Amino acid sequence: MTDMRAAFVRHDAIGREGGERRGVAAGFVGREVSLQGRWQLHGLSLLNVSRVLRCTRGQASRQGGQIGTSRPVITDNRMSRLLLNELDAVVAIARAGSFRAAAQALGMSTTGLSNAVAKLEARVGVRLFNRTTRSVSLTDAGRAFVEQVGPALRDIHGALDAARSRQATPSGTLRINGFAAGAREIISPLVLAFLRRHREVHVDLVTEGRLVDIVADGFDLGLRRADLVPADMIAVPLGRPQRHAVVASPAYFKLQGKPRVPTDLAGHRCIRTRLPNGALFRWHFEKRGETVQIDVAGPITLDEASLARAAVLEGLGIGYFLEQDVRDDIEAGRLVRVLDDWTPPLADLCLYYPGRRNPSAALKAFIALARELGSKKKGREAG
């Protein structure tokens, strides 16, 4: 698996030298294209690609990895009949390290992915992967194939993106990666509003706690706090500064009293939180330049905000949340906020995306609506 990831990193680095980072685009899976025309669009010689495949076959033949012994070498004419999803499948598996993870990234079944790889191996005449019930790894021929064909595949997707960018009507799929609390902030005013305007667009919104490389993982947009946006990305502020809130139920505070400063939490039952990397989250406080981090103690450790909220509403202890997760509970009196002066506003919530030269019509329309949302929010606060 290490060799597979290394092969993908090498071909990805080659593509980045051209100035544009591009991951495998799931949106084109299953679409047959004329590879001869698409590759020549970007000045890539079909003859060179055929040489890659001949080299792959030759290497596999010398090492005993050839499928069959009498298949003819693939010619330029046969190259035009290759399906783009077969190439996407091979590169996705090399990147993800498993068939299951690659299938999820491409939005297809594991069986469909396996069939796509088998078809490409049959076309090429060599085995690209070593498979067992427990693991999958690139053969030497497969590693050479990924390293050399990967950058060309990225250029094909770039050509398709360029064509789609000329569309007048937004369509297709937009893939967004963000954290759950941020997604709840934008789902109604941005995502659903966008879908009502553009009915031919499908939004695939994935939420997770870890910070991912949206380009390498095939996303069009990311959603994070401004201070977590990678420096090489274009950020779109949404006018929604993030803030933490320390809360408990009225019944809990009636019995246990309220903490006045962060260090008072040592005498309270708190709901502990586990981060995606397995570490325990330390509660962060700040006031007038003084910063305090508290490793709280309590009866339960959870890794999801909605579970922690349920425990706090039941009176089990004090919780530490992003404000938007408990705002309605505070306003309704179900929860009481404390240490408000120790939880100042954080950075703004932002969408971000890579500086592609040919964004799709759907991506451009979504970004325009996001900028409009951010401007309106800022205008209301200023007024």
Short mmCIF file of C-alpha atoms in Angstrom, two decimals:
data_model
loop_
_atom_site.label_atom_id
_atom_site.label_comp_id
_atom_site.label_asym_id
_atom_site.label_seq_id
_atom_site.Cartn_x
_atom_site.Cartn_y
_atom_site.Cartn_z
CA MET A 1 0.00 0.00 0.00
CA THR A 2 2.92 2.31 0.67
CA ASP A 3 4.17 1.71 -2.88
CA MET A 4 0.72 2.50 -4.26
CA ARG A 5 0.51 5.82 -2.43
CA ALA A 6 4.06 6.68 -3.44
CA ALA A 7 3.22 6.08 -7.09
CA PHE A 8 0.19 8.33 -6.85
CA VAL A 9 2.16 11.05 -5.07
CA ARG A 10 4.80 10.96 -7.80
CA HIS A 11 2.30 11.36 -10.65
CA ASP A 12 0.38 13.99 -8.67
CA ALA A 13 3.56 16.01 -8.14
CA ILE A 14 4.27 15.95 -11.86
CA GLY A 15 0.84 17.42 -12.54
CA ARG A 16 1.26 20.16 -9.93
CA GLU A 17 4.39 21.41 -11.63
CA GLY A 18 2.10 22.57 -14.42
CA GLY A 19 0.50 25.08 -12.07
CA GLU A 20 -2.83 23.42 -11.44
CA ARG A 21 -3.57 20.83 -8.78
CA ARG A 22 -6.17 18.35 -9.83
CA GLY A 23 -7.52 15.20 -8.18
CA VAL A 24 -9.48 12.42 -9.84
CA ALA A 25 -12.82 13.86 -10.89
CA ALA A 26 -15.68 11.62 -9.86
CA GLY A 27 -18.10 13.55 -12.01
CA PHE A 28 -16.87 11.96 -15.23
CA VAL A 29 -17.05 8.34 -14.11
CA GLY A 30 -18.97 6.23 -16.60
CA ARG A 31 -18.73 8.74 -19.46
CA GLU A 32 -17.09 7.45 -22.64
CA VAL A 33 -14.92 9.97 -24.47
CA SER A 34 -12.61 9.93 -27.43
CA LEU A 35 -9.27 9.84 -25.70
CA GLN A 36 -7.47 10.58 -28.93
CA GLY A 37 -9.24 13.93 -29.31
CA ARG A 38 -9.15 14.87 -25.62
CA TRP A 39 -5.45 14.18 -25.12
CA GLN A 40 -4.48 16.05 -28.26
CA LEU A 41 -6.47 19.02 -26.94
CA HIS A 42 -3.69 19.58 -24.43
CA GLY A 43 -0.83 18.83 -26.80
CA LEU A 44 -0.45 15.29 -25.49
CA SER A 45 0.55 12.85 -28.20
CA LEU A 46 -1.56 9.74 -28.41
CA LEU A 47 1.53 8.01 -29.71
CA ASN A 48 3.30 8.73 -26.42
CA VAL A 49 0.41 7.19 -24.46
CA SER A 50 0.56 4.10 -26.62
CA ARG A 51 4.28 3.91 -25.87
CA VAL A 52 3.46 3.99 -22.14
CA LEU A 53 1.14 1.05 -22.59
CA ARG A 54 3.64 -0.84 -24.72
CA CYS A 55 6.30 -0.21 -22.08
CA THR A 56 3.87 -1.43 -19.41
CA ARG A 57 3.22 -4.61 -21.34
CA GLY A 58 6.89 -5.16 -22.00
CA GLN A 59 7.81 -4.71 -18.36
CA ALA A 60 5.06 -7.07 -17.21
CA SER A 61 6.03 -9.67 -19.80
CA ARG A 62 9.61 -9.69 -18.58
CA GLN A 63 8.42 -10.10 -14.98
CA GLY A 64 5.76 -12.71 -15.68
CA GLY A 65 2.82 -10.38 -15.03
CA GLN A 66 1.26 -10.42 -18.50
CA ILE A 67 -2.36 -11.48 -18.86
CA GLY A 68 -2.37 -13.98 -21.71
CA THR A 69 0.39 -14.51 -24.22
CA SER A 70 -1.10 -13.75 -27.60
CA ARG A 71 -2.89 -10.41 -27.16
CA PRO A 72 -1.77 -7.77 -29.66
CA VAL A 73 -0.11 -4.58 -28.54
CA ILE A 74 -2.70 -1.79 -28.17
CA THR A 75 -2.68 0.49 -31.17
CA ASP A 76 -3.57 4.15 -31.46
CA ASN A 77 -6.99 3.27 -32.90
CA ARG A 78 -7.84 1.00 -30.00
CA MET A 79 -6.79 3.70 -27.52
CA SER A 80 -9.74 5.81 -28.64
CA ARG A 81 -12.10 3.14 -27.30
CA LEU A 82 -10.77 3.16 -23.74
CA LEU A 83 -13.31 4.33 -21.20
CA LEU A 84 -12.33 7.23 -19.00
CA ASN A 85 -13.82 5.54 -15.94
CA GLU A 86 -11.40 2.62 -16.31
CA LEU A 87 -8.44 4.99 -16.06
CA ASP A 88 -10.10 6.88 -13.21
CA ALA A 89 -10.58 3.58 -11.39
CA VAL A 90 -6.92 2.60 -11.51
CA VAL A 91 -5.66 6.01 -10.34
CA ALA A 92 -8.31 6.19 -7.59
CA ILE A 93 -7.29 2.80 -6.18
CA ALA A 94 -3.62 3.80 -6.25
CA ARG A 95 -4.51 6.98 -4.36
CA ALA A 96 -6.90 5.46 -1.81
CA GLY A 97 -5.01 2.21 -1.19
CA SER A 98 -8.14 0.03 -1.35
CA PHE A 99 -10.99 -0.85 -3.68
CA ARG A 100 -13.64 0.08 -1.10
CA ALA A 101 -12.24 3.57 -0.40
CA ALA A 102 -11.74 4.24 -4.11
CA ALA A 103 -15.30 3.13 -4.91
CA GLN A 104 -16.67 5.51 -2.29
CA ALA A 105 -14.59 8.39 -3.67
CA LEU A 106 -15.83 7.73 -7.20
CA GLY A 107 -19.45 7.18 -6.19
CA MET A 108 -19.68 3.64 -7.58
CA SER A 109 -19.96 0.10 -6.24
CA THR A 110 -16.92 -1.99 -5.38
CA THR A 111 -18.05 -4.55 -7.97
CA GLY A 112 -18.33 -1.88 -10.64
CA LEU A 113 -14.87 -0.60 -9.79
CA SER A 114 -13.38 -4.09 -9.90
CA ASN A 115 -14.99 -4.69 -13.30
CA ALA A 116 -13.57 -1.40 -14.63
CA VAL A 117 -10.06 -2.39 -13.56
CA ALA A 118 -10.45 -5.87 -15.04
CA LYS A 119 -11.52 -4.37 -18.38
CA LEU A 120 -8.51 -2.06 -18.47
CA GLU A 121 -6.16 -4.90 -17.55
CA ALA A 122 -7.69 -6.93 -20.38
CA ARG A 123 -7.25 -4.06 -22.83
CA VAL A 124 -3.66 -3.43 -21.80
CA GLY A 125 -2.81 -7.11 -21.50
CA VAL A 126 -1.03 -6.82 -18.14
CA ARG A 127 -1.99 -7.13 -14.50
CA LEU A 128 -1.91 -3.73 -12.78
CA PHE A 129 -2.73 -4.86 -9.22
CA ASN A 130 -1.84 -7.75 -6.95
CA ARG A 131 -5.03 -8.68 -5.10
CA THR A 132 -5.67 -10.81 -2.04
CA THR A 133 -8.66 -10.96 0.29
CA ARG A 134 -6.79 -8.70 2.71
CA SER A 135 -4.79 -6.29 0.58
CA VAL A 136 -4.22 -4.72 -2.81
CA SER A 137 -0.94 -3.42 -4.22
CA LEU A 138 0.36 -2.17 -7.55
CA THR A 139 2.47 -4.48 -9.67
CA ASP A 140 5.65 -2.98 -11.10
CA ALA A 141 3.83 -2.53 -14.39
CA GLY A 142 0.89 -0.93 -12.61
CA ARG A 143 3.16 1.46 -10.75
CA ALA A 144 4.80 2.60 -13.98
CA PHE A 145 1.37 2.94 -15.60
CA VAL A 146 0.02 5.19 -12.80
CA GLU A 147 3.12 7.37 -12.75
CA GLN A 148 3.00 8.03 -16.49
CA VAL A 149 -0.72 8.02 -17.28
CA GLY A 150 -1.86 9.89 -14.14
CA PRO A 151 -0.75 13.37 -15.28
CA ALA A 152 -2.26 12.81 -18.73
CA LEU A 153 -5.55 11.78 -17.12
CA ARG A 154 -5.54 15.00 -15.13
CA ASP A 155 -5.16 16.97 -18.37
CA ILE A 156 -8.10 15.12 -19.89
CA HIS A 157 -10.26 16.19 -16.96
CA GLY A 158 -8.91 19.70 -17.35
CA ALA A 159 -10.06 19.72 -20.97
CA LEU A 160 -13.50 18.52 -19.94
CA ASP A 161 -13.64 21.17 -17.22
CA ALA A 162 -12.75 23.81 -19.78
CA ALA A 163 -15.62 22.66 -21.99
CA ARG A 164 -18.07 22.60 -19.08
CA SER A 165 -17.01 26.08 -17.99
CA ARG A 166 -18.53 27.42 -21.20
CA GLN A 167 -21.98 26.19 -20.26
CA ALA A 168 -24.57 28.91 -19.76
CA THR A 169 -26.73 26.79 -17.44
CA PRO A 170 -25.17 25.32 -14.27
CA SER A 171 -25.43 21.54 -14.15
CA GLY A 172 -23.58 18.50 -12.90
CA THR A 173 -22.34 17.68 -9.39
CA LEU A 174 -20.67 19.95 -6.83
CA ARG A 175 -18.72 18.13 -4.10
CA ILE A 176 -18.23 20.05 -0.84
CA ASN A 177 -16.23 18.95 2.20
CA GLY A 178 -16.79 20.62 5.57
CA PHE A 179 -17.31 20.12 9.28
CA ALA A 180 -20.80 19.29 10.53
CA ALA A 181 -21.47 22.48 12.51
CA GLY A 182 -20.40 24.65 9.58
CA ALA A 183 -22.57 22.64 7.20
CA ARG A 184 -25.59 23.24 9.43
CA GLU A 185 -24.85 26.97 9.21
CA ILE A 186 -24.99 27.06 5.40
CA ILE A 187 -27.44 24.29 4.53
CA SER A 188 -30.53 26.53 4.45
CA PRO A 189 -29.28 30.00 3.44
CA LEU A 190 -26.78 28.78 0.86
CA VAL A 191 -27.03 25.14 -0.23
CA LEU A 192 -30.82 24.81 -0.35
CA ALA A 193 -31.20 28.31 -1.77
CA PHE A 194 -28.73 27.41 -4.51
CA LEU A 195 -30.55 24.17 -5.36
CA ARG A 196 -33.86 26.02 -5.66
CA ARG A 197 -32.26 28.33 -8.22
CA HIS A 198 -30.35 25.66 -10.14
CA ARG A 199 -32.40 22.47 -10.39
CA GLU A 200 -29.96 20.70 -12.72
CA VAL A 201 -27.15 20.75 -10.14
CA HIS A 202 -26.59 18.01 -7.58
CA VAL A 203 -24.71 18.89 -4.36
CA ASP A 204 -22.69 16.17 -2.63
CA LEU A 205 -21.96 17.54 0.86
CA VAL A 206 -19.57 15.46 3.00
CA THR A 207 -18.97 16.34 6.65
CA GLU A 208 -16.00 15.18 8.74
CA GLY A 209 -13.90 16.50 11.56
CA ARG A 210 -10.49 16.11 9.95
CA LEU A 211 -9.02 18.67 7.57
CA VAL A 212 -8.64 17.11 4.11
CA ASP A 213 -6.88 18.05 0.89
CA ILE A 214 -9.98 18.89 -1.16
CA VAL A 215 -8.10 18.67 -4.47
CA ALA A 216 -6.52 15.28 -3.81
CA ASP A 217 -9.83 13.93 -2.49
CA GLY A 218 -11.84 15.17 -5.47
CA PHE A 219 -13.86 17.98 -3.88
CA ASP A 220 -14.77 21.25 -5.57
CA LEU A 221 -15.09 23.28 -2.35
CA GLY A 222 -14.11 23.15 1.31
CA LEU A 223 -15.81 24.70 4.34
CA ARG A 224 -13.72 25.66 7.37
CA ARG A 225 -12.86 28.57 9.64
CA ALA A 226 -10.74 31.20 7.90
CA ASP A 227 -7.68 30.39 10.00
CA LEU A 228 -7.84 26.75 8.84
CA VAL A 229 -8.06 27.48 5.10
CA PRO A 230 -4.86 26.40 3.27
CA ALA A 231 -2.75 29.31 2.06
CA ASP A 232 -2.92 28.26 -1.60
CA MET A 233 -6.73 28.32 -1.68
CA ILE A 234 -9.16 31.14 -2.53
CA ALA A 235 -11.38 31.89 0.50
CA VAL A 236 -14.92 33.27 0.42
CA PRO A 237 -15.95 34.70 3.84
CA LEU A 238 -19.57 33.98 4.70
CA GLY A 239 -20.02 36.61 7.41
CA ARG A 240 -20.54 34.03 10.13
CA PRO A 241 -17.80 34.31 12.77
CA GLN A 242 -17.45 31.14 14.82
CA ARG A 243 -17.58 31.11 18.60
CA HIS A 244 -17.61 28.56 21.38
CA ALA A 245 -20.24 28.33 24.12
CA VAL A 246 -20.03 26.68 27.55
CA VAL A 247 -23.46 25.48 28.64
CA ALA A 248 -25.38 23.23 31.00
CA SER A 249 -29.02 22.68 31.92
CA PRO A 250 -30.74 24.95 34.46
CA ALA A 251 -31.22 21.90 36.70
CA TYR A 252 -27.49 21.14 36.73
CA PHE A 253 -26.52 24.70 37.68
CA LYS A 254 -29.22 24.78 40.37
CA LEU A 255 -27.60 21.79 42.05
CA GLN A 256 -23.90 22.43 41.33
CA GLY A 257 -23.61 26.20 40.92
CA LYS A 258 -21.99 28.07 38.03
CA PRO A 259 -18.27 28.32 37.28
CA ARG A 260 -17.05 31.94 37.30
CA VAL A 261 -13.61 31.36 35.72
CA PRO A 262 -12.27 28.45 33.65
CA THR A 263 -10.32 26.94 36.53
CA ASP A 264 -13.62 26.44 38.41
CA LEU A 265 -14.41 23.67 35.94
CA ALA A 266 -12.14 21.38 37.96
CA GLY A 267 -14.99 21.08 40.45
CA HIS A 268 -17.64 20.22 37.86
CA ARG A 269 -18.75 17.22 35.81
CA CYS A 270 -17.96 17.95 32.15
CA ILE A 271 -18.71 16.20 28.89
CA ARG A 272 -15.38 15.24 27.36
CA THR A 273 -14.82 15.29 23.58
CA ARG A 274 -12.61 13.05 21.47
CA LEU A 275 -11.12 14.48 18.27
CA PRO A 276 -11.07 12.61 14.91
CA ASN A 277 -7.40 11.72 15.50
CA GLY A 278 -8.29 10.06 18.81
CA ALA A 279 -6.89 12.78 21.10
CA LEU A 280 -9.02 14.32 23.84
CA PHE A 281 -10.08 17.89 23.17
CA ARG A 282 -8.88 20.51 25.64
CA TRP A 283 -11.30 23.39 26.27
CA HIS A 284 -9.82 26.68 25.09
CA PHE A 285 -10.50 30.03 26.78
CA GLU A 286 -9.20 33.54 26.18
CA LYS A 287 -9.72 36.90 27.89
CA ARG A 288 -7.74 40.15 27.58
CA GLY A 289 -4.73 38.38 26.13
CA GLU A 290 -4.76 35.58 28.71
CA THR A 291 -5.14 32.09 27.24
CA VAL A 292 -6.17 29.04 29.24
CA GLN A 293 -6.58 25.42 28.13
CA ILE A 294 -8.42 23.04 30.43
CA ASP A 295 -8.31 19.25 30.29
CA VAL A 296 -11.74 18.69 31.86
CA ALA A 297 -12.92 15.60 33.73
CA GLY A 298 -16.33 14.03 33.60
CA PRO A 299 -18.48 10.91 33.42
CA ILE A 300 -18.53 10.42 29.64
CA THR A 301 -16.39 10.96 26.52
CA LEU A 302 -18.10 11.46 23.16
CA ASP A 303 -16.95 12.18 19.61
CA GLU A 304 -20.06 13.81 18.14
CA ALA A 305 -21.65 17.16 19.04
CA SER A 306 -25.26 16.00 18.90
CA LEU A 307 -24.52 13.23 21.42
CA ALA A 308 -22.79 15.70 23.75
CA ARG A 309 -25.76 18.08 23.43
CA ALA A 310 -28.16 15.27 24.40
CA ALA A 311 -26.07 14.50 27.50
CA VAL A 312 -25.99 18.16 28.54
CA LEU A 313 -29.76 18.58 28.02
CA GLU A 314 -30.26 15.58 30.33
CA GLY A 315 -28.36 17.40 33.07
CA LEU A 316 -25.31 15.12 33.05
CA GLY A 317 -22.81 17.98 33.13
CA ILE A 318 -21.31 21.00 31.38
CA GLY A 319 -20.56 20.96 27.65
CA TYR A 320 -18.32 22.97 25.31
CA PHE A 321 -19.81 23.55 21.86
CA LEU A 322 -19.68 25.70 18.80
CA GLU A 323 -22.28 28.36 19.44
CA GLN A 324 -24.47 27.43 16.46
CA ASP A 325 -24.96 23.93 17.85
CA VAL A 326 -26.69 25.17 21.01
CA ARG A 327 -27.92 28.65 20.02
CA ASP A 328 -31.58 27.60 19.85
CA ASP A 329 -31.34 25.80 23.21
CA ILE A 330 -29.91 28.91 24.87
CA GLU A 331 -32.61 31.16 23.41
CA ALA A 332 -35.34 28.71 24.47
CA GLY A 333 -33.97 28.45 28.04
CA ARG A 334 -33.20 24.74 27.78
CA LEU A 335 -29.52 25.50 28.36
CA VAL A 336 -27.74 28.26 30.28
CA ARG A 337 -24.51 29.82 29.07
CA VAL A 338 -21.54 30.53 31.35
CA LEU A 339 -18.00 31.89 30.95
CA ASP A 340 -19.29 34.03 28.08
CA ASP A 341 -16.51 36.60 28.56
CA TRP A 342 -13.91 33.82 28.16
CA THR A 343 -15.13 32.68 24.72
CA PRO A 344 -14.54 35.58 22.26
CA PRO A 345 -15.47 35.37 18.56
CA LEU A 346 -13.16 33.28 16.39
CA ALA A 347 -12.39 33.52 12.67
CA ASP A 348 -15.14 33.76 10.06
CA LEU A 349 -16.65 30.70 8.40
CA CYS A 350 -15.33 30.41 4.83
CA LEU A 351 -15.83 28.44 1.69
CA TYR A 352 -12.60 27.85 -0.20
CA TYR A 353 -11.55 26.42 -3.53
CA PRO A 354 -8.45 26.07 -5.73
CA GLY A 355 -7.70 28.72 -8.33
CA ARG A 356 -8.77 26.70 -11.34
CA ARG A 357 -8.55 28.34 -14.72
CA ASN A 358 -11.79 26.76 -15.94
CA PRO A 359 -14.34 26.46 -13.13
CA SER A 360 -17.66 24.90 -14.12
CA ALA A 361 -20.77 27.01 -14.46
CA ALA A 362 -22.17 25.33 -11.35
CA LEU A 363 -19.09 26.18 -9.29
CA LYS A 364 -19.10 29.80 -10.47
CA ALA A 365 -22.80 30.15 -9.63
CA PHE A 366 -22.34 28.64 -6.16
CA ILE A 367 -19.40 30.92 -5.36
CA ALA A 368 -21.37 33.96 -6.57
CA LEU A 369 -24.25 33.09 -4.25
CA ALA A 370 -21.83 32.51 -1.36
CA ARG A 371 -20.30 35.97 -1.89
CA GLU A 372 -23.80 37.45 -2.01
CA LEU A 373 -24.68 35.72 1.27
CA GLY A 374 -21.50 36.99 2.93
CA SER A 375 -22.09 40.57 1.75
CA LYS A 376 -25.70 40.59 2.99
CA LYS A 377 -24.69 39.22 6.39
CA LYS A 378 -21.95 41.82 6.74
CA GLY A 379 -24.34 44.59 5.65
CA ARG A 380 -26.96 43.62 8.24
CA GLU A 381 -24.36 43.58 11.01
CA ALA A 382 -23.04 46.99 9.93
CA GLY A 383 -26.55 48.44 9.85
#
